[in-house]
Coordinates of C-alpha atoms in Angstrom, one line a residue:
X267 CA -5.9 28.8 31.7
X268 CA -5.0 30.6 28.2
X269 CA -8.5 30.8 26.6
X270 CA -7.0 31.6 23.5
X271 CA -5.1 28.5 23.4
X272 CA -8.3 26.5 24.6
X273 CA -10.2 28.4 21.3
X274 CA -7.4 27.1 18.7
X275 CA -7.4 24.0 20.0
X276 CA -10.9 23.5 19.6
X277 CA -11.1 24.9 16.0
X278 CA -8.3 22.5 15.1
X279 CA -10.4 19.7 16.6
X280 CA -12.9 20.4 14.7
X281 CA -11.0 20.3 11.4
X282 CA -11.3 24.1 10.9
X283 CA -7.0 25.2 11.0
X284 CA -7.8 28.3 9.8
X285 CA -10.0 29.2 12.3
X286 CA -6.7 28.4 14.5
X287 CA -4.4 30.3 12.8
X288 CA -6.5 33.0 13.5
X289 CA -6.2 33.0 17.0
X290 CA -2.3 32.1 17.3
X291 CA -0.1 33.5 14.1
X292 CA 1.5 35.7 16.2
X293 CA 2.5 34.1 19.2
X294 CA 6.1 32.9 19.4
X295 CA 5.5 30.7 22.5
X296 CA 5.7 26.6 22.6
X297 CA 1.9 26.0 22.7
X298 CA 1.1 28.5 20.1
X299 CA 3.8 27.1 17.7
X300 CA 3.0 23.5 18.2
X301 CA -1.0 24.6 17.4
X302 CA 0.5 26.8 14.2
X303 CA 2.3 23.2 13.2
X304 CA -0.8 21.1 13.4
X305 CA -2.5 24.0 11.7
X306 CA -0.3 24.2 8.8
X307 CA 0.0 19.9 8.6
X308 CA -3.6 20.3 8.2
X309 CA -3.5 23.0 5.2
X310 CA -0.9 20.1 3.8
X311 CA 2.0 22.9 4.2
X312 CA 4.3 20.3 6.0
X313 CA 7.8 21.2 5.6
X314 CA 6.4 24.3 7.6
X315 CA 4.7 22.4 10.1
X316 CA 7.8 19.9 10.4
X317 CA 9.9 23.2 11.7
X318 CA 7.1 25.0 13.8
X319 CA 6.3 21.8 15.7
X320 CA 10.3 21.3 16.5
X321 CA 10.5 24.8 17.7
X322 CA 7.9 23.8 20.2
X323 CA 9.0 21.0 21.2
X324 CA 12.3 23.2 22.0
X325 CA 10.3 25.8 24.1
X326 CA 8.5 23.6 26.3
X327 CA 10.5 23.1 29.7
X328 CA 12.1 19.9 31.3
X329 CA 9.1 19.7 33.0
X330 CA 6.9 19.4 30.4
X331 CA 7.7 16.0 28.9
X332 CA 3.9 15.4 28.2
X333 CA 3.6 18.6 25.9
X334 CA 7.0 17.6 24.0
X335 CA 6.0 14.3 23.4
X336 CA 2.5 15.3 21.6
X337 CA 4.9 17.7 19.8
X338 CA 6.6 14.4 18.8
X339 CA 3.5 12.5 18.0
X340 CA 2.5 15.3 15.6
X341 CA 5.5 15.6 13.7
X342 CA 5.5 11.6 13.2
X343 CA 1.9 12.1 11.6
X344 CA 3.1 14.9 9.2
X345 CA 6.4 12.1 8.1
X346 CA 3.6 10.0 8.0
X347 CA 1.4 12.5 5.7
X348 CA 4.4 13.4 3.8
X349 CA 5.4 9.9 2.9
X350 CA 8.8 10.6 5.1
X351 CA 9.2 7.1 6.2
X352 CA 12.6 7.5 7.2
X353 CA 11.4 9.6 9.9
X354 CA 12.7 8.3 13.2
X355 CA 9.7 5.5 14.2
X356 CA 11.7 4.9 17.7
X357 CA 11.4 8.5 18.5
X358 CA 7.4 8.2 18.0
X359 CA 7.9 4.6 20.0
X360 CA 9.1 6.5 23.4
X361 CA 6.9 9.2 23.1
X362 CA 4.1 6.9 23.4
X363 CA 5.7 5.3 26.6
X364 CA 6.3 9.0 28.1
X365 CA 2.4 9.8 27.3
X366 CA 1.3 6.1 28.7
X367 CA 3.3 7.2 31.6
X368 CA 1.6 10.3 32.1
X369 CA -1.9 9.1 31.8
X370 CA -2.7 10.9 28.6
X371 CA -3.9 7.2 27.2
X372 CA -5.7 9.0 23.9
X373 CA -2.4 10.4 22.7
X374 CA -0.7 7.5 23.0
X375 CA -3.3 5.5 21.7
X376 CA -3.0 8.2 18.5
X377 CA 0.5 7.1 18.6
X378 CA 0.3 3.7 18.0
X379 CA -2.2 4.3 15.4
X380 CA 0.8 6.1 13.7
X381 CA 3.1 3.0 13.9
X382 CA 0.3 0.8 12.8
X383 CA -0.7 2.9 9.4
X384 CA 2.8 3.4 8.6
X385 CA 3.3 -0.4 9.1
X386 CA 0.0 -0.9 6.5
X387 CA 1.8 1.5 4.3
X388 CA 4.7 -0.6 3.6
X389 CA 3.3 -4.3 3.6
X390 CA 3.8 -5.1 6.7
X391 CA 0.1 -6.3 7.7
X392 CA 0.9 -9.0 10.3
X393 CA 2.6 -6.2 12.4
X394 CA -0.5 -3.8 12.0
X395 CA -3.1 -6.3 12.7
X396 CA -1.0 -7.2 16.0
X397 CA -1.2 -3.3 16.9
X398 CA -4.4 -2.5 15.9
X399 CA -5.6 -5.5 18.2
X400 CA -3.6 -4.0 21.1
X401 CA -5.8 -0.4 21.1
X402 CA -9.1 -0.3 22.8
X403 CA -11.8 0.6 20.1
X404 CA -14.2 0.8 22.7
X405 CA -12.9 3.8 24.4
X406 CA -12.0 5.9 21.0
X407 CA -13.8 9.4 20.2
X408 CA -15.5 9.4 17.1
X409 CA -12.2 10.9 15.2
X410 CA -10.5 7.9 16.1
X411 CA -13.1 5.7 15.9
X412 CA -12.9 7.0 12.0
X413 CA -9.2 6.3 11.8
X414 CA -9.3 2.8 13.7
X415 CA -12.2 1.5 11.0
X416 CA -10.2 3.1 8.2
X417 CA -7.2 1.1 9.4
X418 CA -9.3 -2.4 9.9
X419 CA -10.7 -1.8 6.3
X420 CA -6.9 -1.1 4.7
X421 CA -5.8 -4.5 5.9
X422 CA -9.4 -6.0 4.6
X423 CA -8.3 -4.6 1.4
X424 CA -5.3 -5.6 1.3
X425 CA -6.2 -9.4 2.3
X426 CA -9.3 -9.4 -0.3
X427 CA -11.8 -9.8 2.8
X428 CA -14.3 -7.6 1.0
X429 CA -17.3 -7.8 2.9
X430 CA -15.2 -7.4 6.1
X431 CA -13.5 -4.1 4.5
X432 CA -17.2 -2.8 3.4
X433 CA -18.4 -2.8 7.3
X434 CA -15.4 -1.2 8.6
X435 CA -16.2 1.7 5.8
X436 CA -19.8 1.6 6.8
X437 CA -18.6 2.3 10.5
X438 CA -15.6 4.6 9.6
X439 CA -18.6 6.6 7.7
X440 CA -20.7 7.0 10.7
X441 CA -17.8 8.0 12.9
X442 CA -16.4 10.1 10.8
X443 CA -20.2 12.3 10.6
X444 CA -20.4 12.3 14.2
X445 CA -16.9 13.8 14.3
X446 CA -17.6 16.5 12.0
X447 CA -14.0 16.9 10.2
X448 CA -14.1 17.7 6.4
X449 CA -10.7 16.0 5.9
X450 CA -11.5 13.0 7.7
X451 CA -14.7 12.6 5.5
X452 CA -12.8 13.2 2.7
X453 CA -10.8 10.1 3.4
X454 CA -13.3 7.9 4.2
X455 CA -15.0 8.6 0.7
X456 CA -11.6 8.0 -1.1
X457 CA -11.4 4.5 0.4
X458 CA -14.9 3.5 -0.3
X459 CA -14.4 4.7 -4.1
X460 CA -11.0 2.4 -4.1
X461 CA -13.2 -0.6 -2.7
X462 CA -15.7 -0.1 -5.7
X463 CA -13.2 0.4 -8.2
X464 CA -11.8 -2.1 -10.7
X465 CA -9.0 -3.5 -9.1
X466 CA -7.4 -6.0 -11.7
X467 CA -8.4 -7.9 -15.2
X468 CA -9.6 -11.2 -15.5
X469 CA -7.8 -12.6 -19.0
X470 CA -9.5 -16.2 -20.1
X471 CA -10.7 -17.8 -23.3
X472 CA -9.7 -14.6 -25.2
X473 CA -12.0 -12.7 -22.6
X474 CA -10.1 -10.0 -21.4
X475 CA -12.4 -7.6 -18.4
X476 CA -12.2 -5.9 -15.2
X477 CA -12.8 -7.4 -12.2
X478 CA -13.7 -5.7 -8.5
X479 CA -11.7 -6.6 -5.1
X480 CA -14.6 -9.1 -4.3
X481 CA -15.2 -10.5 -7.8
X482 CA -11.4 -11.1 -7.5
X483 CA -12.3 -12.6 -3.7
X484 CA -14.9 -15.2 -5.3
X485 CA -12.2 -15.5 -8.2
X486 CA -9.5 -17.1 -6.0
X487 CA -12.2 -18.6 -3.7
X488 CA -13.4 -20.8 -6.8
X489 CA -11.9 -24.3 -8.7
X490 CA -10.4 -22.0 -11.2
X491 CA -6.3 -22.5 -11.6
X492 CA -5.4 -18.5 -11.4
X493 CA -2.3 -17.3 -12.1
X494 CA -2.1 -14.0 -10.2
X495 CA 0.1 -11.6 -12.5
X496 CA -0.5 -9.1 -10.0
X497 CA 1.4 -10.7 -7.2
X498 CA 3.0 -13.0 -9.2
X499 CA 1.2 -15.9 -7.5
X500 CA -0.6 -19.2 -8.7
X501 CA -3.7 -20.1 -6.9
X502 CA -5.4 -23.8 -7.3
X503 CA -7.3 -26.0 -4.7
X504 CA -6.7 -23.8 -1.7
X505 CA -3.5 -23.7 -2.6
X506 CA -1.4 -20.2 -2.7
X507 CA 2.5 -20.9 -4.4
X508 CA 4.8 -17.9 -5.1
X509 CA 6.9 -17.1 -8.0
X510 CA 8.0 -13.7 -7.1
X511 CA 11.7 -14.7 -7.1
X512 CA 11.6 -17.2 -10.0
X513 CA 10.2 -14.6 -12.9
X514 CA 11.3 -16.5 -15.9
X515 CA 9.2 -19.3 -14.7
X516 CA 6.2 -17.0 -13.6
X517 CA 6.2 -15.8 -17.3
X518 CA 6.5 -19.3 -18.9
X519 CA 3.3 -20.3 -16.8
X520 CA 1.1 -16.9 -17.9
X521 CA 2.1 -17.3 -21.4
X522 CA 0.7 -20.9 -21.1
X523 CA -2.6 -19.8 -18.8
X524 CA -3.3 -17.0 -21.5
X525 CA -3.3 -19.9 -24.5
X526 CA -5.2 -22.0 -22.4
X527 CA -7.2 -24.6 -23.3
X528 CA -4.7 -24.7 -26.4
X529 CA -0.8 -24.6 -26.5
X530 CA 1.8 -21.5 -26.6
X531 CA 4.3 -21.8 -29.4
X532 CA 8.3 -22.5 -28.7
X533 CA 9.1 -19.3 -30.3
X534 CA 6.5 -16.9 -28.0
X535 CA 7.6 -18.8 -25.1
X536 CA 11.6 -18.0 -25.6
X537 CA 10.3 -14.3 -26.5
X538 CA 8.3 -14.2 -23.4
X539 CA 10.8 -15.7 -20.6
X540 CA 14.0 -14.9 -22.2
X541 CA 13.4 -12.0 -24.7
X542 CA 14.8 -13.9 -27.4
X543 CA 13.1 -12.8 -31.2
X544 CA 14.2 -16.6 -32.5
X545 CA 14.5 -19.6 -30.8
X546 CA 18.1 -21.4 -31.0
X547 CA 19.0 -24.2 -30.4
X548 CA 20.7 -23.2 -27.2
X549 CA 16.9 -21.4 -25.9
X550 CA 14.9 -25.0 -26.9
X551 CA 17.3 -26.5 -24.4
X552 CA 16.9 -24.1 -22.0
X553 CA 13.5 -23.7 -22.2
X554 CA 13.0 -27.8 -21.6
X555 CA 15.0 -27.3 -18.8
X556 CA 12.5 -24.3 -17.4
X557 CA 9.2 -26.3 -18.3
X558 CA 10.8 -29.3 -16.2
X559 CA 11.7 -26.6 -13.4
X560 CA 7.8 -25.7 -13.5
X561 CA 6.1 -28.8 -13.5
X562 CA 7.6 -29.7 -10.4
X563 CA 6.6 -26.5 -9.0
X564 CA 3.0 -27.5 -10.5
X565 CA 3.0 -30.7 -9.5
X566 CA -0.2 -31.8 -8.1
X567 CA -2.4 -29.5 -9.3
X568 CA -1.5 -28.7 -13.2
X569 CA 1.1 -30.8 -16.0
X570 CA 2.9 -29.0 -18.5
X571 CA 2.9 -31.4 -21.9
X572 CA 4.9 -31.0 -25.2
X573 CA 2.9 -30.4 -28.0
X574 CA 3.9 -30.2 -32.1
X575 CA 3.9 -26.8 -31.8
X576 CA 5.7 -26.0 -27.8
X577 CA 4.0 -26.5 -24.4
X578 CA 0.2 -26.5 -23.0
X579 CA -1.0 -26.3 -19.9
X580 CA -3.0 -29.1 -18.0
X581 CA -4.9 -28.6 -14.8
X582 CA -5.3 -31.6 -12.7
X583 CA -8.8 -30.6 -11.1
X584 CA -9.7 -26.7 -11.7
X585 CA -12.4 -26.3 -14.7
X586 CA -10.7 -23.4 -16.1
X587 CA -7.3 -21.7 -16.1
X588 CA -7.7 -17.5 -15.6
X589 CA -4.7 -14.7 -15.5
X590 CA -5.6 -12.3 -12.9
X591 CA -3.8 -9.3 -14.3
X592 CA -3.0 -6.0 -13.1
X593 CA -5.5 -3.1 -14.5
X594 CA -2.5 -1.3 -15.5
X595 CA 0.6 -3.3 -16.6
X596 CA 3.8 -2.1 -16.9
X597 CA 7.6 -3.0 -15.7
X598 CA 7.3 -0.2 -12.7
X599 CA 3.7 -0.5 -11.8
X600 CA 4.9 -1.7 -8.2
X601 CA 6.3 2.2 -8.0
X602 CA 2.8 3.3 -9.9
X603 CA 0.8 2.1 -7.2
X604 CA 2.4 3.3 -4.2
X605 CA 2.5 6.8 -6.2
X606 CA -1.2 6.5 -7.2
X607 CA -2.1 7.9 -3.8
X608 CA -1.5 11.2 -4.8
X609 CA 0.8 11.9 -2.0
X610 CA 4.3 13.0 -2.7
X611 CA 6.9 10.5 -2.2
X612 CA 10.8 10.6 -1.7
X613 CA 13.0 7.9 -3.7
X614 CA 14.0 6.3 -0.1
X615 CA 10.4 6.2 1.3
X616 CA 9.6 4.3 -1.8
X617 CA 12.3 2.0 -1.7
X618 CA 11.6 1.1 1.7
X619 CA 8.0 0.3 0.8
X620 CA 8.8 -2.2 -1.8
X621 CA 11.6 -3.2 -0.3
X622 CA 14.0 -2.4 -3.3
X623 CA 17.3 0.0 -3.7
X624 CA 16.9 3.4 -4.0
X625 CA 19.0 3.0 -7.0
X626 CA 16.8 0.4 -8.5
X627 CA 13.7 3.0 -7.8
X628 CA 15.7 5.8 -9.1
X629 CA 15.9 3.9 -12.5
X630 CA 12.0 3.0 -12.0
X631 CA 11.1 6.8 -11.6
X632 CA 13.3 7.8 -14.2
X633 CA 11.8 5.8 -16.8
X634 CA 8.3 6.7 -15.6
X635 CA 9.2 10.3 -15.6
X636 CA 10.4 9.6 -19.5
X637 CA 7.2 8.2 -20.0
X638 CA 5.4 11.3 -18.6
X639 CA 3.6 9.1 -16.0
X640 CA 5.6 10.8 -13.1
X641 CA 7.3 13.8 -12.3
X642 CA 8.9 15.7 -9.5
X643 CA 8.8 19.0 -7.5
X644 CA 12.1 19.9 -5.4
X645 CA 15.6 19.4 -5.4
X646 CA 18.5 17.6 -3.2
X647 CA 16.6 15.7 -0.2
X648 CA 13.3 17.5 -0.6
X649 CA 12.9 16.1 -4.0
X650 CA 9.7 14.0 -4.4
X651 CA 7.9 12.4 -7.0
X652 CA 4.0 12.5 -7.8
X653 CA 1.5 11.2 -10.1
X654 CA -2.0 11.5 -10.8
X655 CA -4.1 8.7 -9.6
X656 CA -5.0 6.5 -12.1
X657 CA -8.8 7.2 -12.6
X658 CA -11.3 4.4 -11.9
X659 CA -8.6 2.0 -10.4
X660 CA -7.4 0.9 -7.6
X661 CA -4.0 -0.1 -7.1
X662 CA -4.8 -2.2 -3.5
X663 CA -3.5 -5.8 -5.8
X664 CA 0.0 -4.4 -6.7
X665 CA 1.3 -2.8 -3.3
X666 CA 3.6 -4.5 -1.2
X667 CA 2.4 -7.1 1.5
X668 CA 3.4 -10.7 2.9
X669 CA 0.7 -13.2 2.1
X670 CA 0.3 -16.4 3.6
X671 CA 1.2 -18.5 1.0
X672 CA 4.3 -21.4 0.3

């Protein structure tokens, strides 16, 4: 037994890595290092922690598969922290199976709460409700407990099931007491303040004012026709269709929902979809040809008529037509929310989150970096870009997912 192994491991348990450091700075031998690594992922130093926890997993012998594979596990949560999402996830897949194997159930357990947040981190919230549904809550310490709620109320979020998201924050917050760790507090707090912040604008009759995740909830659960800027989604009788791909119709239909009950003039229309200052004759026929593309997209639930003056919109059954809009606007505000965590992000971790080129990101950050709404520390690979978080919002409506809709 190496009590002063035992003493760092507790401090680090207890969220105090300083109190680890302490005891293991200068010891050079596997279990020291990999403690030194967690110790310095928890100070947020993690390109340190990234090399100390590699040169343990180096030290420890063929026989110790169990100790390497934690070593593993901890270097996927500092990618993770770091927003390194290129970081190998099969290598963090078969150290869970050599931990599973071994009968150390919590570490793999903390594994596949890796996989799961990464897979909430970048949209992908069938997968992370299918893992999160595999771990067994009922056996977690309060730590994990903590991390599990925090999980259950990301997807919440993330599928506007507010009330759901507000008890798995109520429980996170009583876990995370009982645990005692100042960063995992910390966390939970930041989430709740997202959950209470304004999330998007509600832009009707002239009326133009911000609007909570569950006031956007009862928004879309109402007979309003909403066209969802923020996803680029129309919602209407329990309906959900998407116009991600087809942007020059998405924009015909908001310039129509903002002049709602009246019409939108020819002219504002062509500047809106095409970016024409005049309308030709050439953008008249095109824009006929669009409106005829979008009321067969509509069909069923609004018209589109010609009017003296261009188009208007005509619901078939909602009382009113609302633009759910994004709090901020902007042509990169995809990139803006992912950076609004305040974590520091690499060009290809953010491309993988939205799905998008690195190049096409590049331009994004580049013009947000103009703009002075982003900038970057580092050069080479270990460039990455930050941003403050935007105060009072909450960017939950403009991150990546894949909504059950048509």
């Amino acid at each position: 037994m190496d009590s002063v192994i035992d003493a760092a491991a507790r401090a680090l348990a207890a969220g105090d890595p300083l109190g680890a450091l302490r005891r293991v700075a200068l010891r050079e031998d596997a279990r020291a290092l990999a403690l030194r690594g967690i110790a310095m992922a928890q100070l947020g130093e993690f390109v340190r922690a990234k090399a100390l926890l590699r040169r343990a997993a180096r030290g420890f012998g063929p026989k110790e598969a169990i100790a390497r594979a934690r070593c593993v596990v901890a270097e996927a949560e500092v990618a993770l922290a770091s927003r390194d999402l290129r970081w190998p996830a099969s290598a963090l897949v078969a150290a869970r199976a050599t931990l599973k194997k071994h009968g150390d159930r919590a570490n793999a357990d903390h594994a596949r709460y890796l996989e799961v947040r990464r897979q909430l981190l970048i949209g992908r919230l069938d997968a992370a409700e299918r893992g999160l549904a595999e771990l067994r809550s009922a056996l977690l310490t309060p730590a994990s407990r903590a991390v599990h709620e925090l999980i259950v109320a990301g997807i919440a979020m993330r599928r506007l099931r507010t009330k759901a998201a507000r008890a798995a924050l109520a429980r996170a917050e009583r876990a995370s007491r009982v645990a005692r760790i100042p960063a995992l507090a910390a966390e939970v707090e930041q989430a709740s303040l997202a959950l209470n912040a304004p999330a998007a604008r509600r832009v009707a009759g002239g009326e133009d004012r911000l609007l909570r995740l569950d006031e956007v909830e009862a928004l879309l659960a109402s007979r309003a026709l909403v066209v969802d800027a923020c996803r680029r989604v129309v919602h209407a009788d329990g309906r959900a269709v998407s116009l991600a791909k087809r942007p020059v119709l998405f924009a015909l239909l908001r310039a129509l929902a903002e002049a709602w009950p009246g019409d939108a003039d020819r002219d504002g229309l062509v500047l809106r979809a095409f970016g024409a200052r005049r309308a030709d004759d050439s953008h008249r026929a095109r824009l006929r040809v669009e409106m005829g593309r979008l009321r067969r997209v509509l069909r069923g639930t609004a018209g589109v008529i010609a009017t003296k003056r261009g188009f208007a919109l005509e619901p078939r059954r909602a009382r009113e037509v609302v633009v759910l809009a994004p709090p901020v606007e902007g042509e990169h505000a995809a990139v803006l929310a992912l950076l609004g965590d305040g974590e520091a992000w690499s060009s290809s971790a953010l491309g993988l989150a939205l799905g998008a080129s690195q190049r096409t990101v590049q331009r994004a950050l580049d013009a947000l970096a103009a703009a002075g709404k982003a900038h970057a520390i580092g050069r080479g690979r270990a460039r990455r870009w930050m941003t403050p978080p935007v105060p009072g919002f909450t960017t939950a409506l403009l991150l990546p997912s894949s909504l059950p809709i048509d």
